[in-house]
Amino acid sequence: MSGSQGPPPDRSERLMLEIQDLHKYFGDLHVLRGINLSVKVGEVVCVIGPSGSGKSTLLRCINHLEVAQRGCIRIDGQIAYRDGNDEKSRAHSNRRIAAVRAEVGMVFQHFNLFPHLTVIGNIVEAPVHVLRRSPEAARRRAMELLGQVGLADKASAYPEELSGGQQQRAAIARALAMDPKAMLFDEATSALDPELIHEVLSVMRDLAERGMTMLVVTHEMNFARQVAARVIFMDEGRIVEEGTPQQIFGAPSERRTQEFLRNVLGH
């Protein structure tokens, strides 16, 4: 797979993710300060920024691992969360939260595989118990996905028998087994040894080429430069700047973006 040919063309003008005026507090700490962001169907958007800027919290709010105090989130046109007086729009019921998580897959920094289950056991667990698929159908789909991420020969292995890169690829297959409409990646390579990072980035590039809608928090600047359609720079809970990779990495307009990239890239 070639990651050097740039992102695929936009496949749709339809919005898959819409975030409006999102605010999140942890006590007195205002972590997200009015985030407005949209991601089109088939688009890859990378989010960069310093530690503590709110990047991971943003993803966790989309997937209902955190509850925002204010704002609105839509997934494929449907309200997934809204604050205010319209209680019917608040997606706080366990059933609705499960539905949101089924529509938006998430891959974490740490792999979070169940250690007592085999690789294929990890992948079929949610489709069988959440989507109510038959074990046979779930296993067939799991094997397809393991082939896609290069782990077909590891179906019967346990997580402790895998390298970090293999565990993260298994985690990606597990998220894809729910047939999500979009994928969220939260620093998916940051816990890996440097020589294993390319394994996971290769799978993510393949997903982008297949047209998966992706919102990716990453410190891998080359990946963002090569694969993203847009790059978002966040700092102190706000989106400071966004644009194409050429704009953000070649001629950022905001001083804070310039400082961050100078520190990260060394020039």
Coordinates of C-alpha atoms in Angstrom, one line a residue:
M1 CA 0.0 0.0 0.0
S2 CA 1.2 3.4 -0.8
G3 CA 0.7 6.2 1.7
S4 CA 2.6 8.8 -0.4
Q5 CA -0.1 9.6 -3.0
G6 CA -2.2 11.7 -0.7
P7 CA -5.7 11.2 0.5
P8 CA -8.4 9.8 -1.8
P9 CA -10.9 12.3 -3.3
D10 CA -13.9 13.3 -1.3
R11 CA -16.6 10.7 -1.7
S12 CA -19.6 12.7 -0.5
E13 CA -20.7 16.1 0.7
R14 CA -22.9 14.4 3.3
L15 CA -21.7 14.9 6.9
M16 CA -21.0 11.8 9.0
L17 CA -20.0 13.7 12.2
E18 CA -21.3 17.1 13.3
I19 CA -20.2 18.7 16.5
Q20 CA -21.7 22.0 17.6
D21 CA -20.6 24.2 20.5
L22 CA -19.3 21.3 22.6
H23 CA -18.2 22.1 26.1
K24 CA -16.7 19.7 28.7
Y25 CA -15.7 20.4 32.3
F26 CA -13.8 18.3 34.8
G27 CA -14.7 20.1 37.9
D28 CA -13.6 23.7 37.4
L29 CA -11.3 22.7 34.5
H30 CA -12.8 23.8 31.2
V31 CA -11.4 21.1 28.9
L32 CA -13.4 21.6 25.7
R33 CA -14.3 25.3 25.0
G34 CA -16.9 25.4 22.3
I35 CA -15.8 22.9 19.7
N36 CA -17.4 23.1 16.3
L37 CA -16.3 20.4 13.8
S38 CA -17.7 18.4 11.0
V39 CA -16.4 15.3 9.1
K40 CA -17.8 14.3 5.8
V41 CA -18.5 10.8 4.7
G42 CA -15.3 9.1 3.6
E43 CA -13.1 11.9 5.0
V44 CA -10.0 11.5 7.1
V45 CA -9.5 14.3 9.6
C46 CA -6.4 14.3 11.8
V47 CA -6.3 16.2 15.1
I48 CA -2.9 17.4 16.4
G49 CA -1.9 19.5 19.3
P50 CA 0.0 19.4 22.6
S51 CA -0.8 17.1 25.5
G52 CA -3.8 18.4 27.5
S53 CA -5.3 20.3 24.7
G54 CA -8.6 18.3 24.8
K55 CA -8.0 16.0 21.8
S56 CA -8.7 12.7 23.5
T57 CA -11.6 14.2 25.5
L58 CA -13.2 15.2 22.2
L59 CA -13.2 11.6 20.9
R60 CA -14.4 10.3 24.3
C61 CA -17.4 12.7 24.2
I62 CA -18.3 11.5 20.7
N63 CA -18.3 7.9 21.8
H64 CA -20.1 8.6 25.1
L65 CA -17.2 7.7 27.3
E66 CA -17.5 11.2 28.7
V67 CA -20.6 13.3 28.8
A68 CA -20.3 16.9 27.7
Q69 CA -22.1 19.6 29.6
R70 CA -23.1 21.6 26.6
G71 CA -23.4 21.1 22.8
C72 CA -24.8 18.9 20.2
I73 CA -23.3 15.8 18.4
R74 CA -24.9 14.3 15.3
I75 CA -23.9 11.0 13.6
D76 CA -25.0 10.6 10.0
G77 CA -27.6 13.3 10.6
Q78 CA -29.1 11.7 13.7
I79 CA -28.7 13.4 17.1
A80 CA -26.4 11.4 19.3
Y81 CA -26.3 13.9 22.1
R82 CA -27.8 17.3 22.8
D83 CA -27.9 19.4 26.0
G84 CA -30.6 21.7 27.1
N85 CA -34.3 21.1 27.8
D86 CA -35.1 18.6 25.1
E87 CA -34.5 15.5 27.3
K88 CA -35.6 13.2 24.4
S89 CA -32.4 14.3 22.6
R90 CA -30.1 13.4 25.4
A91 CA -28.5 10.1 24.6
H92 CA -27.9 9.0 28.2
S93 CA -29.8 5.7 28.2
N94 CA -27.7 2.6 28.1
R95 CA -29.5 1.5 25.0
R96 CA -28.9 4.7 23.1
I97 CA -25.3 4.9 24.2
A98 CA -24.7 1.3 22.9
A99 CA -26.3 2.4 19.6
V100 CA -23.9 5.3 19.3
R101 CA -20.9 3.2 20.1
A102 CA -22.0 0.6 17.5
E103 CA -22.1 3.4 14.9
V104 CA -18.7 4.9 15.8
G105 CA -15.8 2.5 16.4
M106 CA -13.0 3.6 18.7
V107 CA -9.4 2.4 18.9
F108 CA -7.5 3.5 22.0
Q109 CA -3.9 4.1 22.9
H110 CA -3.9 0.9 25.0
F111 CA -5.4 -2.1 23.3
N112 CA -8.0 -3.1 25.9
L113 CA -8.3 -6.6 24.6
F114 CA -9.9 -9.1 26.9
P115 CA -6.9 -11.2 28.1
H116 CA -9.0 -14.3 28.8
L117 CA -10.3 -14.5 25.2
T118 CA -8.6 -15.4 22.0
V119 CA -8.2 -12.9 19.2
I120 CA -11.2 -14.1 17.4
G121 CA -13.1 -14.4 20.7
N122 CA -12.4 -10.7 21.3
I123 CA -13.7 -9.8 17.9
V124 CA -17.0 -11.8 17.9
E125 CA -18.0 -10.8 21.5
A126 CA -19.8 -7.5 20.7
P127 CA -21.4 -8.6 17.3
V128 CA -22.9 -11.6 19.1
H129 CA -24.1 -9.9 22.3
V130 CA -24.8 -6.4 21.1
L131 CA -25.8 -6.8 17.4
R132 CA -27.3 -10.3 18.1
R133 CA -25.5 -11.9 15.2
S134 CA -25.2 -15.6 15.0
P135 CA -21.8 -16.9 16.3
E136 CA -21.2 -18.5 12.9
A137 CA -21.8 -15.2 11.0
A138 CA -19.7 -13.3 13.5
R139 CA -16.8 -15.7 13.1
R140 CA -16.9 -15.5 9.3
R141 CA -16.8 -11.7 9.5
A142 CA -14.1 -11.8 12.1
M143 CA -11.9 -14.0 9.9
E144 CA -12.4 -11.6 7.0
L145 CA -11.3 -8.7 9.2
L146 CA -8.3 -10.6 10.5
G147 CA -7.3 -11.1 7.0
Q148 CA -7.7 -7.4 6.3
V149 CA -5.4 -6.5 9.1
G150 CA -2.9 -9.2 8.4
L151 CA -3.7 -11.4 11.4
A152 CA -5.5 -14.4 9.9
D153 CA -3.0 -16.8 11.4
K154 CA -3.4 -15.4 14.9
A155 CA -7.2 -16.1 15.3
S156 CA -6.6 -18.6 18.1
A157 CA -3.8 -16.7 19.9
Y158 CA -4.3 -14.9 23.2
P159 CA -3.4 -11.2 23.5
E160 CA -0.4 -11.9 25.7
E161 CA 1.1 -14.0 22.8
L162 CA 0.9 -11.0 20.4
S163 CA 3.3 -8.0 19.9
G164 CA 1.9 -4.6 20.6
G165 CA 1.4 -3.9 17.0
Q166 CA -0.5 -7.1 16.5
Q167 CA -2.7 -6.4 19.5
Q168 CA -3.5 -2.9 18.1
R169 CA -4.4 -4.4 14.7
A170 CA -6.6 -6.9 16.5
A171 CA -8.3 -4.0 18.4
I172 CA -8.9 -2.3 15.0
A173 CA -10.5 -5.5 13.7
R174 CA -12.7 -5.7 16.8
A175 CA -13.9 -2.2 16.2
L176 CA -14.6 -2.9 12.6
A177 CA -16.6 -6.0 13.4
M178 CA -19.4 -3.7 14.5
D179 CA -19.6 -2.3 11.0
P180 CA -19.3 1.3 12.2
K181 CA -20.1 4.3 10.1
A182 CA -17.0 6.0 11.3
M183 CA -13.8 5.2 13.2
L184 CA -12.1 7.2 16.0
F185 CA -8.5 6.7 16.7
D186 CA -7.0 8.0 20.0
E187 CA -3.2 8.0 19.7
A188 CA -3.4 4.5 18.4
T189 CA 0.4 4.2 17.9
S190 CA 1.7 6.0 21.0
A191 CA 2.1 2.9 23.2
L192 CA 4.0 1.0 20.5
D193 CA 7.7 0.5 20.0
P194 CA 8.9 2.5 17.0
E195 CA 9.5 -0.5 14.8
L196 CA 5.9 -1.6 15.3
I197 CA 4.2 1.7 14.5
H198 CA 4.3 1.2 10.7
E199 CA 2.1 -2.0 11.1
V200 CA -0.8 -0.1 12.6
L201 CA -0.4 3.0 10.3
S202 CA -0.4 0.7 7.3
V203 CA -3.8 -0.7 8.4
M204 CA -5.1 2.8 9.0
R205 CA -4.0 3.9 5.5
D206 CA -5.8 0.9 4.1
L207 CA -9.0 1.9 5.9
A208 CA -8.7 5.4 4.5
E209 CA -8.2 4.1 1.0
R210 CA -11.3 1.9 1.4
G211 CA -13.3 5.1 2.2
M212 CA -13.8 4.8 6.0
T213 CA -14.7 8.0 7.7
M214 CA -12.0 8.6 10.3
L215 CA -11.2 11.1 13.0
V216 CA -7.7 10.5 14.2
V217 CA -5.9 12.0 17.2
T218 CA -2.2 11.5 16.4
H219 CA 1.3 12.7 17.0
E220 CA 2.4 11.0 13.8
M221 CA 2.9 14.1 11.6
N222 CA 3.9 12.2 8.5
F223 CA 0.7 10.1 8.6
A224 CA -1.4 13.3 9.0
R225 CA 0.5 14.9 6.1
Q226 CA 0.1 12.0 3.8
V227 CA -3.4 10.6 4.6
A228 CA -5.6 13.4 6.1
A229 CA -7.9 15.4 3.9
R230 CA -7.9 18.0 6.8
V231 CA -5.7 18.6 9.8
I232 CA -7.1 20.2 13.0
F233 CA -4.8 21.9 15.5
M234 CA -6.2 22.1 19.0
D235 CA -4.8 23.9 22.0
E236 CA -6.3 24.7 25.4
G237 CA -9.6 23.1 24.5
R238 CA -10.2 25.1 21.3
I239 CA -9.7 24.5 17.6
V240 CA -7.0 27.1 16.8
E241 CA -6.6 26.3 13.1
E242 CA -7.7 23.8 10.5
G243 CA -6.9 23.3 6.8
T244 CA -5.4 20.9 4.4
P245 CA -2.1 19.2 5.3
Q246 CA -0.4 21.5 2.8
Q247 CA -1.8 24.6 4.6
I248 CA -1.1 23.4 8.2
F249 CA 2.3 21.9 7.7
G250 CA 3.5 24.3 4.9
A251 CA 2.1 27.7 5.9
P252 CA 0.2 27.7 9.2
S253 CA -1.4 31.1 9.8
E254 CA -1.7 31.0 13.6
R255 CA 1.4 31.7 15.8
R256 CA 0.5 28.9 18.3
T257 CA 0.3 26.4 15.4
Q258 CA 3.7 27.6 14.1
E259 CA 5.2 27.2 17.6
F260 CA 3.8 23.7 18.1
L261 CA 5.1 22.5 14.7
R262 CA 8.5 24.1 15.2
N263 CA 8.8 22.2 18.5
V264 CA 7.6 18.9 17.1
L265 CA 9.3 18.9 13.7
G266 CA 12.4 20.7 14.8
H267 CA 12.3 23.5 12.2

